[in-house]
Coordinates of C-alpha atoms in Angstrom, one line a residue:
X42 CA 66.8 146.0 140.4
X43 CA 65.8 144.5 143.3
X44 CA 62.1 143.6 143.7
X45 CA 60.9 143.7 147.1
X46 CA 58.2 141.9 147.9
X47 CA 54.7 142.5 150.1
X48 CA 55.2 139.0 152.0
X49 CA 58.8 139.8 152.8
X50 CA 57.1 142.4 155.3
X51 CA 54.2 140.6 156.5
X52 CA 55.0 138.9 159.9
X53 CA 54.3 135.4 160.1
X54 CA 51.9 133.7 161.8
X55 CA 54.1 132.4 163.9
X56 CA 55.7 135.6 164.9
X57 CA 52.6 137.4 165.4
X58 CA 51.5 135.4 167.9
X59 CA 55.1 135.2 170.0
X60 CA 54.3 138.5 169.8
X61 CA 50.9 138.8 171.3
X62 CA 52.2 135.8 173.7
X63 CA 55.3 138.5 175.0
X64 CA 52.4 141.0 175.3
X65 CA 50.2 138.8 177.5
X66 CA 53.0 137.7 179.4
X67 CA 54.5 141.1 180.6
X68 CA 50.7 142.0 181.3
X69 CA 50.7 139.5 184.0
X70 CA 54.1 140.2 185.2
X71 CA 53.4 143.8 185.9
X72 CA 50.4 143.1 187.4
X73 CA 51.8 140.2 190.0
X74 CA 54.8 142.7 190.3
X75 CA 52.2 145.8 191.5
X76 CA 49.8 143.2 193.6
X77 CA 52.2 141.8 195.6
X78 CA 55.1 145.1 195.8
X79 CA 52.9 148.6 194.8
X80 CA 49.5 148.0 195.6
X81 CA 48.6 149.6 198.7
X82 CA 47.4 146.4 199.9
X83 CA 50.3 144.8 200.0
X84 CA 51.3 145.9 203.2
X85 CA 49.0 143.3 204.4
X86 CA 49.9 139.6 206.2
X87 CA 48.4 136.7 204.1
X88 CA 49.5 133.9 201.2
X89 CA 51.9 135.8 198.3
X90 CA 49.9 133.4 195.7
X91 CA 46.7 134.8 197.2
X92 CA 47.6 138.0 196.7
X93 CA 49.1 138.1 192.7
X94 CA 46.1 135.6 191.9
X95 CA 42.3 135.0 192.0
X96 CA 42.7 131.7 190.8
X97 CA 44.4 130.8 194.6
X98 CA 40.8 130.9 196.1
X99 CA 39.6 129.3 192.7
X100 CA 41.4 126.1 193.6
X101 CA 40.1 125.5 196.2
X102 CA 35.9 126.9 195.8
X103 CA 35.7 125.8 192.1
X104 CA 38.5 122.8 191.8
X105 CA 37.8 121.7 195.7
X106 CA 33.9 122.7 195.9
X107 CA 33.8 125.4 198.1
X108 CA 36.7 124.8 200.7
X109 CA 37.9 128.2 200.4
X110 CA 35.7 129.0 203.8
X111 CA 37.9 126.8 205.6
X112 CA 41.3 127.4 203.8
X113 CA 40.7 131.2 205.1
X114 CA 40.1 130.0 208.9
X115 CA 43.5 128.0 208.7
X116 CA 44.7 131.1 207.1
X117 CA 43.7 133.3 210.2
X118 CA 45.6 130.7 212.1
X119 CA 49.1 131.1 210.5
X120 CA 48.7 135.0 209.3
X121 CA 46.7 136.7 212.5
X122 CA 42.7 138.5 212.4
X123 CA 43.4 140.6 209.7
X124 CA 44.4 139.0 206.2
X125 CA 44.5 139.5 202.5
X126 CA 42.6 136.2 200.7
X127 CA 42.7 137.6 197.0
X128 CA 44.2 140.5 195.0
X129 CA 41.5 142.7 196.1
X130 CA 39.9 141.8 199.2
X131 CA 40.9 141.5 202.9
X132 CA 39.1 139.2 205.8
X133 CA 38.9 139.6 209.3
X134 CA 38.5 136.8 211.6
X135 CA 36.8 138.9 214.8
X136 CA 33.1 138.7 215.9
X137 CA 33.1 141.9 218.0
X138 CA 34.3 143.5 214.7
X139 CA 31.3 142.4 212.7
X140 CA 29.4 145.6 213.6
X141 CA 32.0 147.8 212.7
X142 CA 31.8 146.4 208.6
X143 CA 28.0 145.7 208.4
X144 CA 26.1 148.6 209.7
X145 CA 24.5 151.7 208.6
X146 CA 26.4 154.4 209.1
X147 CA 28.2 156.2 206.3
X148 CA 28.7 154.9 202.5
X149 CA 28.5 151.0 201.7
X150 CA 29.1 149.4 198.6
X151 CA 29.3 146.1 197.2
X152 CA 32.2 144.5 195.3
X153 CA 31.6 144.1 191.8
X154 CA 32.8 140.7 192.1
X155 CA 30.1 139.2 194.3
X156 CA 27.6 140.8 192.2
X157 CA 28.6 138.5 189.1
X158 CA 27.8 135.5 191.0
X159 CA 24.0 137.1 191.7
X160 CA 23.4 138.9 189.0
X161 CA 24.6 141.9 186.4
X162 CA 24.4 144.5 189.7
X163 CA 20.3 145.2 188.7
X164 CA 18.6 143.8 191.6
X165 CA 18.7 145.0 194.9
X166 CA 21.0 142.5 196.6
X167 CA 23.4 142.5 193.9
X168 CA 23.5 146.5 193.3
X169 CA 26.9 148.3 193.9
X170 CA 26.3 151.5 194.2
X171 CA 25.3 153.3 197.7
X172 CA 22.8 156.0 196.4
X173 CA 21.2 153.5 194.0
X174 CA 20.8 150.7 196.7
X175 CA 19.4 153.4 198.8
X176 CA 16.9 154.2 196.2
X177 CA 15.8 150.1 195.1
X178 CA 16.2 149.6 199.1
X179 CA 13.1 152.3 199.5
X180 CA 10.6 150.7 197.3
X181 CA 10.7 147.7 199.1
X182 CA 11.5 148.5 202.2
X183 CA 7.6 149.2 203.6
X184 CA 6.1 145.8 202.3
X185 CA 8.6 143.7 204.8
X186 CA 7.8 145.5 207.8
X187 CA 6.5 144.3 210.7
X188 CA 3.1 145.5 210.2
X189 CA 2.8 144.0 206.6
X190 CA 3.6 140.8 207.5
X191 CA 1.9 140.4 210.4
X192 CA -1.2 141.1 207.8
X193 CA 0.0 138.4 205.9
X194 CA -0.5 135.5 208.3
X195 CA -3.6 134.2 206.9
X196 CA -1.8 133.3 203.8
X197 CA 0.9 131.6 205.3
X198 CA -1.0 129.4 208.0
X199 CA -3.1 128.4 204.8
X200 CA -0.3 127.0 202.8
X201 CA 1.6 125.8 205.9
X202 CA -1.6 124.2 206.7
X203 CA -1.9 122.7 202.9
X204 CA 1.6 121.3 203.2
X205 CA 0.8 119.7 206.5
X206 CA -2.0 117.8 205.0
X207 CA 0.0 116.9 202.3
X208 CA 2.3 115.5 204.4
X209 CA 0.1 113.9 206.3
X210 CA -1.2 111.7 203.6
X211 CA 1.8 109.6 203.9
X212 CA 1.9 108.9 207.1
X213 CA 2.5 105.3 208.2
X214 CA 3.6 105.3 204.1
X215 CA 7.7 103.7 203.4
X216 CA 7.2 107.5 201.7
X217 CA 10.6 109.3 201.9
X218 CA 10.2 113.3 201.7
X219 CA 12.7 115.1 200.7
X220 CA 12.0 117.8 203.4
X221 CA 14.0 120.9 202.0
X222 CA 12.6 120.5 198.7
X223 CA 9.0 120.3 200.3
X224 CA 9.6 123.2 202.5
X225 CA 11.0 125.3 199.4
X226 CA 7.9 124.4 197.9
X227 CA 6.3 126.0 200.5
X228 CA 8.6 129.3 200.9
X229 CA 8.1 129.9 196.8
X230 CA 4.0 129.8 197.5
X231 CA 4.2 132.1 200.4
X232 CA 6.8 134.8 198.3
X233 CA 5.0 134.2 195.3
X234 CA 1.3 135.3 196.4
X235 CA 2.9 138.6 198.4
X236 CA 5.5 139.5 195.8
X237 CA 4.1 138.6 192.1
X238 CA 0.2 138.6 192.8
X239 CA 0.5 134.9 191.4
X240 CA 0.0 131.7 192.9
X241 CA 2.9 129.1 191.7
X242 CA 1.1 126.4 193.2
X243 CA 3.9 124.3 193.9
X244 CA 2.3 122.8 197.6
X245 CA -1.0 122.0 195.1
X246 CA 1.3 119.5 193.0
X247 CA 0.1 116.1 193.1
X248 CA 3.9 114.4 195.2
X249 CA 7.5 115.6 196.0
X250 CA 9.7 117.1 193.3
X251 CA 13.2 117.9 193.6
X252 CA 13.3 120.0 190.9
X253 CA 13.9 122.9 193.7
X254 CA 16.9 121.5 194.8
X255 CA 17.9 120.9 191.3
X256 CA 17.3 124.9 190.4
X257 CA 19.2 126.1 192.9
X258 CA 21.9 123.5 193.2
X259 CA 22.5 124.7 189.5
X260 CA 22.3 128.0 190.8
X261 CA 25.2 127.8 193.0
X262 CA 27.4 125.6 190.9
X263 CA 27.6 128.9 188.8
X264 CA 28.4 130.8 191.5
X265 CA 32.6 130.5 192.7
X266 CA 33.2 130.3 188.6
X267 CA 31.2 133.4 187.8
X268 CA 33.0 135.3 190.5
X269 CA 36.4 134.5 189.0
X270 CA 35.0 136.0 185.5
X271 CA 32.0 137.3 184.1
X272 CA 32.9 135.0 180.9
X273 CA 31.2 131.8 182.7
X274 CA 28.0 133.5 182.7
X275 CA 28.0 135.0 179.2
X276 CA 29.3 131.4 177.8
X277 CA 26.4 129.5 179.3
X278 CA 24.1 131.8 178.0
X279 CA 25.4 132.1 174.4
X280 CA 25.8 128.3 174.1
X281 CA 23.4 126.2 172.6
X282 CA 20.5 124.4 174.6
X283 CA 21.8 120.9 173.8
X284 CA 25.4 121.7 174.4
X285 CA 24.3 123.4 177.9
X286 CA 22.2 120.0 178.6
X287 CA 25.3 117.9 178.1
X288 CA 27.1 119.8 180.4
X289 CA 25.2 119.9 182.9
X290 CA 21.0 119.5 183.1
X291 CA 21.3 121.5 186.0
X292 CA 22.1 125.2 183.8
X293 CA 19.6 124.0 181.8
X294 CA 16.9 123.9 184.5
X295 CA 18.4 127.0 185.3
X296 CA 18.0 129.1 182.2
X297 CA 13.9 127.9 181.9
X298 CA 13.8 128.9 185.5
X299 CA 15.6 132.5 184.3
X300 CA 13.4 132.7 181.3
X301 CA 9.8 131.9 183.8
X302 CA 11.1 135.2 185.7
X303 CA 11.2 137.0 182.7
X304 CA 7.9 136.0 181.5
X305 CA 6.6 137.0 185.2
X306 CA 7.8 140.1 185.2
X307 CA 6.5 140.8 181.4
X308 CA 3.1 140.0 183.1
X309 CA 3.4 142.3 185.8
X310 CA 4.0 144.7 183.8
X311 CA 0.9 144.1 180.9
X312 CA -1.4 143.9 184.0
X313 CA -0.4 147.2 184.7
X314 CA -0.4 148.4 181.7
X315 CA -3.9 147.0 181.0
X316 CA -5.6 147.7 184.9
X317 CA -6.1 143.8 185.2
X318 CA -4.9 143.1 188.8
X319 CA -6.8 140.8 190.5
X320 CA -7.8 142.0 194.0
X321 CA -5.6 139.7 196.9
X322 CA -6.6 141.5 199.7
X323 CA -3.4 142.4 200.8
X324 CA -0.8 144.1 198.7
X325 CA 1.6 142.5 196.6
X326 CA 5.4 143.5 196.4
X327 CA 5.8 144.0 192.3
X328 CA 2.3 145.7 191.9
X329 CA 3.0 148.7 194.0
X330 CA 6.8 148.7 192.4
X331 CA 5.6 149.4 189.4
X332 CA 3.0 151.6 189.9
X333 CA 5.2 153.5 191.9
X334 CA 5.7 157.3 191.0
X335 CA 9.5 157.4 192.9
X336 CA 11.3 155.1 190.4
X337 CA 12.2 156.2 187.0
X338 CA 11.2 153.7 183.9
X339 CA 14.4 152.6 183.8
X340 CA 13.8 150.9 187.1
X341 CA 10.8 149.3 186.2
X342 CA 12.4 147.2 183.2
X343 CA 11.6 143.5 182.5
X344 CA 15.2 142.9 183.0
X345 CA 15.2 144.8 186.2
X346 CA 12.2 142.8 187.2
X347 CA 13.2 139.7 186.4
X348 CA 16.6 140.0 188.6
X349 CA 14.8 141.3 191.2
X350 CA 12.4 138.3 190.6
X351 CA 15.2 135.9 190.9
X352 CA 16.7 137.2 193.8
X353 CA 13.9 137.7 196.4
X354 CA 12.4 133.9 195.1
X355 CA 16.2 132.5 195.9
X356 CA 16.9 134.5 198.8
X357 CA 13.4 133.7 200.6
X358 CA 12.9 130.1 199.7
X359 CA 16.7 128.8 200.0
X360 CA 17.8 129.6 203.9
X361 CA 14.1 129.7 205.3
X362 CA 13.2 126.2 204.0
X363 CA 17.3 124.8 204.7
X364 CA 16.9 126.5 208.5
X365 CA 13.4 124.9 209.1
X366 CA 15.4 121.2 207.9
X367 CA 18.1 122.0 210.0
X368 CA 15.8 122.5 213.0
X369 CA 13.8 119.0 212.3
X370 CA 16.4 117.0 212.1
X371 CA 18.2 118.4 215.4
X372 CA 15.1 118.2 217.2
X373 CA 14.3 114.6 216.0
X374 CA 17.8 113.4 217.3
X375 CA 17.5 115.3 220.6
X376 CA 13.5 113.8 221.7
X377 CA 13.7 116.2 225.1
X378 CA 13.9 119.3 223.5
X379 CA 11.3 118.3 220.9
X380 CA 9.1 117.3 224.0
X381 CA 9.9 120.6 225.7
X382 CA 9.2 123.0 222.5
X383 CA 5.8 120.9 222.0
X384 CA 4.6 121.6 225.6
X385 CA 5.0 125.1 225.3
X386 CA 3.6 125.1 221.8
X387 CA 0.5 123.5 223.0
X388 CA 0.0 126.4 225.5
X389 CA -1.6 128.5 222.6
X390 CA -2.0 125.7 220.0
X391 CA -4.0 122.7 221.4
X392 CA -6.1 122.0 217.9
X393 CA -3.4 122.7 215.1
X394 CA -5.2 121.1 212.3
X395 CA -8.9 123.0 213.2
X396 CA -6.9 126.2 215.0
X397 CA -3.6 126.8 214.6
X398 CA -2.2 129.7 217.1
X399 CA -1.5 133.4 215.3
X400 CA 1.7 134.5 214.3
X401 CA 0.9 137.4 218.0
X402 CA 1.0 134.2 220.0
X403 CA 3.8 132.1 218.5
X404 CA 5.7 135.2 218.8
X405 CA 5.7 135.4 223.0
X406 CA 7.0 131.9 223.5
X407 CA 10.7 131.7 224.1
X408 CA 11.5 128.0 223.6
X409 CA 10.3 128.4 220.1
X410 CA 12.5 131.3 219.4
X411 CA 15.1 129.6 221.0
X412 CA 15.1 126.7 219.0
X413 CA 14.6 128.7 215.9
X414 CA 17.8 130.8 216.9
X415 CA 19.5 128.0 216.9
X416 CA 18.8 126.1 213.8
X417 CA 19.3 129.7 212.3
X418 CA 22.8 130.4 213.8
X419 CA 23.5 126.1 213.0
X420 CA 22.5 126.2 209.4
X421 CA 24.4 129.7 208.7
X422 CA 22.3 130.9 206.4
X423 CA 24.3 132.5 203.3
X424 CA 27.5 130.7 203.5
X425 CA 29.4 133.1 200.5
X426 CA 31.1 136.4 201.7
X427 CA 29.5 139.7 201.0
X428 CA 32.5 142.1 200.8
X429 CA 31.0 145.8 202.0
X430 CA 33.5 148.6 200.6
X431 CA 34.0 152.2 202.3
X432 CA 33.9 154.2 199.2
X433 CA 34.6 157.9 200.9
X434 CA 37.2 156.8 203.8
X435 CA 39.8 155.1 205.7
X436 CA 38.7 152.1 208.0
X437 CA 40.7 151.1 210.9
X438 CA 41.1 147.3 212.5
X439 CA 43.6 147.2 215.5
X440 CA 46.5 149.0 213.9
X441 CA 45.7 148.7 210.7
X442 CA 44.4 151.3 208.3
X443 CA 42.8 149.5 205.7
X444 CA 42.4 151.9 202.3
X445 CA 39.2 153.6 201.6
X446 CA 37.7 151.5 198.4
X447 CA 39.0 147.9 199.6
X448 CA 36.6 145.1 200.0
X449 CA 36.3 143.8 203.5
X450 CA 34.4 140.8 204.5
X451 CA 33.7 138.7 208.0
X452 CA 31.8 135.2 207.3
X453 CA 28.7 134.7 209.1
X454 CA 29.5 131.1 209.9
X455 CA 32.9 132.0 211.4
X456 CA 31.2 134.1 214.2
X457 CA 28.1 131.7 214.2
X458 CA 30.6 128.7 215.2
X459 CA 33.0 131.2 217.7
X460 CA 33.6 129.1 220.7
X461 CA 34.3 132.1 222.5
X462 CA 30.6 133.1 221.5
X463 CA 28.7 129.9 221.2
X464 CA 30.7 127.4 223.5
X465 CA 30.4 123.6 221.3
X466 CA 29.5 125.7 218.5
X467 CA 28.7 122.2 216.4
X468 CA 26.0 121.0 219.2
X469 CA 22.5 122.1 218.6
X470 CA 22.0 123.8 222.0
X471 CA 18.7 125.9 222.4
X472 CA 18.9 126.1 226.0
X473 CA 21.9 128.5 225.1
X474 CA 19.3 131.1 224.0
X475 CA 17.1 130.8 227.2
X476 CA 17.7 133.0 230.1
X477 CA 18.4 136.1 231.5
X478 CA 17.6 139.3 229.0
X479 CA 21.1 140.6 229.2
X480 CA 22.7 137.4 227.8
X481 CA 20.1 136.7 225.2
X482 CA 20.9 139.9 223.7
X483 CA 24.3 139.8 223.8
X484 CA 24.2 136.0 221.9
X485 CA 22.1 137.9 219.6
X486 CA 24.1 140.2 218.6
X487 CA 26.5 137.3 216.9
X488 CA 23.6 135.8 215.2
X489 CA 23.7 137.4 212.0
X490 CA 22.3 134.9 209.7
X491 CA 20.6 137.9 207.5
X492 CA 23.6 140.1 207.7
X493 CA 23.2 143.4 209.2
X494 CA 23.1 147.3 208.6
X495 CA 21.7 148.7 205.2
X496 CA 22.0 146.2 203.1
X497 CA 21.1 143.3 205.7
X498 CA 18.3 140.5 204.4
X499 CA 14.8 142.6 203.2
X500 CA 12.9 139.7 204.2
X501 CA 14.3 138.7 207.5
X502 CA 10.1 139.9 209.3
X503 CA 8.6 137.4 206.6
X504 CA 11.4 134.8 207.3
X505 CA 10.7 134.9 211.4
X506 CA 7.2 134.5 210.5
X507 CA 7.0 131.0 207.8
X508 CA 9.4 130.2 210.3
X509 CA 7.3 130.4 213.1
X510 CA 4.5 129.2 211.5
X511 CA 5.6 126.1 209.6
X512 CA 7.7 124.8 212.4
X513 CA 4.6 124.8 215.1
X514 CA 3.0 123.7 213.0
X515 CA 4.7 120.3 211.8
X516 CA 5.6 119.4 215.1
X517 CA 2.2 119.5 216.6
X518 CA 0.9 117.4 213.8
X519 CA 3.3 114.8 213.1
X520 CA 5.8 112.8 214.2
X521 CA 9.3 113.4 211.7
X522 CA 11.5 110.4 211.0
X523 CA 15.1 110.8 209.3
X524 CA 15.3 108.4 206.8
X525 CA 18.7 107.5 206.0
X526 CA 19.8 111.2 206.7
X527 CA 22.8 111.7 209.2
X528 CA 24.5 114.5 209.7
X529 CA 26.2 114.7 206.5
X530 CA 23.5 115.6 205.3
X531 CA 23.1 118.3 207.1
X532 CA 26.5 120.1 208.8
X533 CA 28.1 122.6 206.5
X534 CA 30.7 121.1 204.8
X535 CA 31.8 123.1 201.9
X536 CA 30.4 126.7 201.2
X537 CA 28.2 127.1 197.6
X538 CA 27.0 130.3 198.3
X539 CA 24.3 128.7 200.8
X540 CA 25.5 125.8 203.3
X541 CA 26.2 122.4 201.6
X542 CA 26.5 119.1 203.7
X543 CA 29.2 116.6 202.7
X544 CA 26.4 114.4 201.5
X545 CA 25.2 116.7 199.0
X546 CA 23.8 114.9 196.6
X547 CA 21.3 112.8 198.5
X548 CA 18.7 115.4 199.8
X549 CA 17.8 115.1 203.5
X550 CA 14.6 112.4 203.9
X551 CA 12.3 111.7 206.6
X552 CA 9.2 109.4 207.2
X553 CA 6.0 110.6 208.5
X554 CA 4.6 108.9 211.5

């Protein structure tokens, strides 16, 4: 008799995995086979390769550091206004449609696969949901009004005023300050004392450290990778600290910097807890989130904190302190308009170091504003697209009926450098922004450096005001020299989430005279 044997049915290695290989392979084929035949997008001009695969726009914003932003201008060229740039998402190249996408009316949502490269979908910025944004969006929403702010402007000019003389001390100094890095410094101190009832003390620090740059610059890095997959994000965090190091110091900054916004928010919540605020004088951001009675305890979380921690530090240091760069440097390599913005500072500001003007004052004067709106429309803000999905119906561009659920997106910079809007969009023009009512408004329209509609920037009252602030008051007191900065180091030149010159990796220096 014949004795059969177990291992005569056990599959081999090898044949188990040709198996599994088959599997994975007609996986993908289906899938191209519905992206680029079934799905309902398909319908839609654009790259075939862009539409079976994510890893199309991964070439070319992980591989080729953030060209993707141009890639889909070139696209618009070849294709028409209305394309599809990934398996999901579809990008319109039209400035008068901006409203139409980023507004308030009806459901918005956010697509799941921006929200990777912010967070895991629990703060604010990075939360998907309508009603749930709607409900974060509320607690916030009073403490970066108008009215709060404005009650904030003592604690601004003071650490504007603190940097200033910090600066100051190297004047006549071979000194190179890394400006943006000082700047952030500056930006952290002023979100930190609002938001987290804490001082960082960051303008205190004896020198200049780039370690902000560094944080951030880590920061993005992460960003076109962890879009592709939620993998990158888990990996970094489950690796070991000297493994992370060797890859890059950068994460490793990173993860302390994660780790201090945990510990933050663990504090804001034990002073709660245990009735030890300390009295600011104003209110603070997190203290009335907690003690809030409209959010459930499963919004008040250290996790939840320490995203929403994360996001409003990055958000409200990154843009205002790489505008207020943007602005110096323009202004230092056009001397009449610097000449023209001091004169009409000095108007309300003629001691800056004994009497700085109030944030009322710097408000009414239009050359200021004008040069701010440009540095602001210039430097672009938030270079990344934030895809806004219609959740409960059909959108329409032109002729086209774009599905309800499908992430659309415009890019900021793509209407801030619209020669049709902004003739010479690449010259630093403030005198674009003076003039008749009718025409500043309609420029202003375009300028939608902090987004727009529901889910535009929280901070943008706060913003206008450091902006205000720090900017009168550096030019009234000092003389800015660039110091082996040109424009590549400033000009947007690949997109990392935020604007990155082509010169990245020398920071932007000046000398104080």
């Amino acid at each position: 008799m014949m004795t059969l044997q177990t291992s005569d049915f056990t599959p081999t290695l090898t044949t188990l995995s040709l198996g599994l290989a088959a599997i994975w392979a007609a996986s993908i084929f289906a899938t191209v086979v519905y992206r680029l035949f079934l799905d309902p997008l398909s319908k839609f001009p654009g790259p075939k390769l862009a539409a079976a695969t994510s890893l199309y726009e991964g070439y070319y914003d992980v591989i080729k550091r953030g060209k993707y932003i141009h890639k889909i201008e070139e696209l618009h060229q070849r294709y028409g206004p209305i394309i599809r740039i990934n398996p999901h998402e579809l990008h319109i190249y039209d400035s008068n449609f901006y409203d139409h996408v980023y507004n308030g009316k009806g459901k918005w949502e956010k697509s799941p696969e921006y929200t990777r490269s912010i967070d895991s979908g629990t703060s604010v910025f990075g939360t998907v949901d309508h009603d749930l944004h709607r409900l974060r969006r509320a607690s916030l929403n009073p403490f970066f009004s108008k009215q709060k702010v404005t009650a904030l402007q003592s604690v601004i000019q003071d650490l504007s005023g603190k940097l200033c003389t910090k600066l100051e001390a190297c004047k006549g100094t071979d000194t190179a300050i890394d400006l943006e890095s000082a700047l952030g410094d500056f930006s952290m101190d002023v979100i930190s004392e609002y938001c987290f009832d804490t001082k960082m003390g960051r303008v205190d620090r004896p020198g200049f450290s780039s370690d902000f740059r560094s944080i951030f610059r880590g920061l993005t890095e992460l960003g076109h990778m962890a879009k592709l997959t939620p993998l990158v994000m888990m990996l970094f965090d489950s690796l070991p600290d000297n493994v992370v190091l060797f890859l890059n110091p950068r994460i490793k900054m990173l993860q302390e910097y994660d780790a201090s916004c945990l510990a933050l928010a663990k504090r804001l919540l034990r002073a709660e807890s245990e009735g030890s605020w300390e009295d600011k004088g104003h209110p603070t951001v997190f203290r009335e989130i907690i003690a809030s009675a409209d959010l459930p305890p499963s919004e008040k979380t250290p996790e939840r904190l320490q995203a929403e921690a994360k996001v409003i530090i990055n958000a409200g240091t990154v843009t205002t302190s790489w505008a207020l760069t943007s602005a110096l440097w323009h202004l230092t390599d056009n001397p009449d308009q610097l000449a023209k913005l001091r004169a009409e500072i000095r108007t309300v500001m003629s001691d800056p170091r004994h009497k700085p003007a109030r944030l009322q004052q710097l408000e009414q004067l239009p050359y200021l504003t004008a040069v701010l709106n440009e540095a602001l429309r210039i430097s672009t803000g938030v270079t990344a697209r934030s895809a806004r999905i219609a959740p409960d119906r059909i959108l329409m561009y032109d002729n086209w009926e774009i599905p309800r659920g499908t992430a659309v997106t415009l890019t900021a910079a793509h209407v801030h450098f619209d020669p049709a809007i902004f003739p010479n969009p690449k010259v630093f023009n403030p005198e674009r922004w003076v003039g008749e009512a009718e025409a500043r408004q309609r420029l202003e329209r375009y300028l939608v450096v902090f987004s727009k509609g529901t889910r535009g920037c929280l901070g943008i009252n706060l913003a206008w005001a450091e902006l205000r602030i720090m900017l009168s008051n550096l030019v009234m007191r000092m003389d800015l020299v660039p110091f082996e900065t040109t424009k590549d180091n400033i000009e947007l030149y690949s997109d990392m989430v935020v604007p990155e010159p082509k010169n990245y990796q020398e920071p932007a220096q000046f000398l104080i005279r």
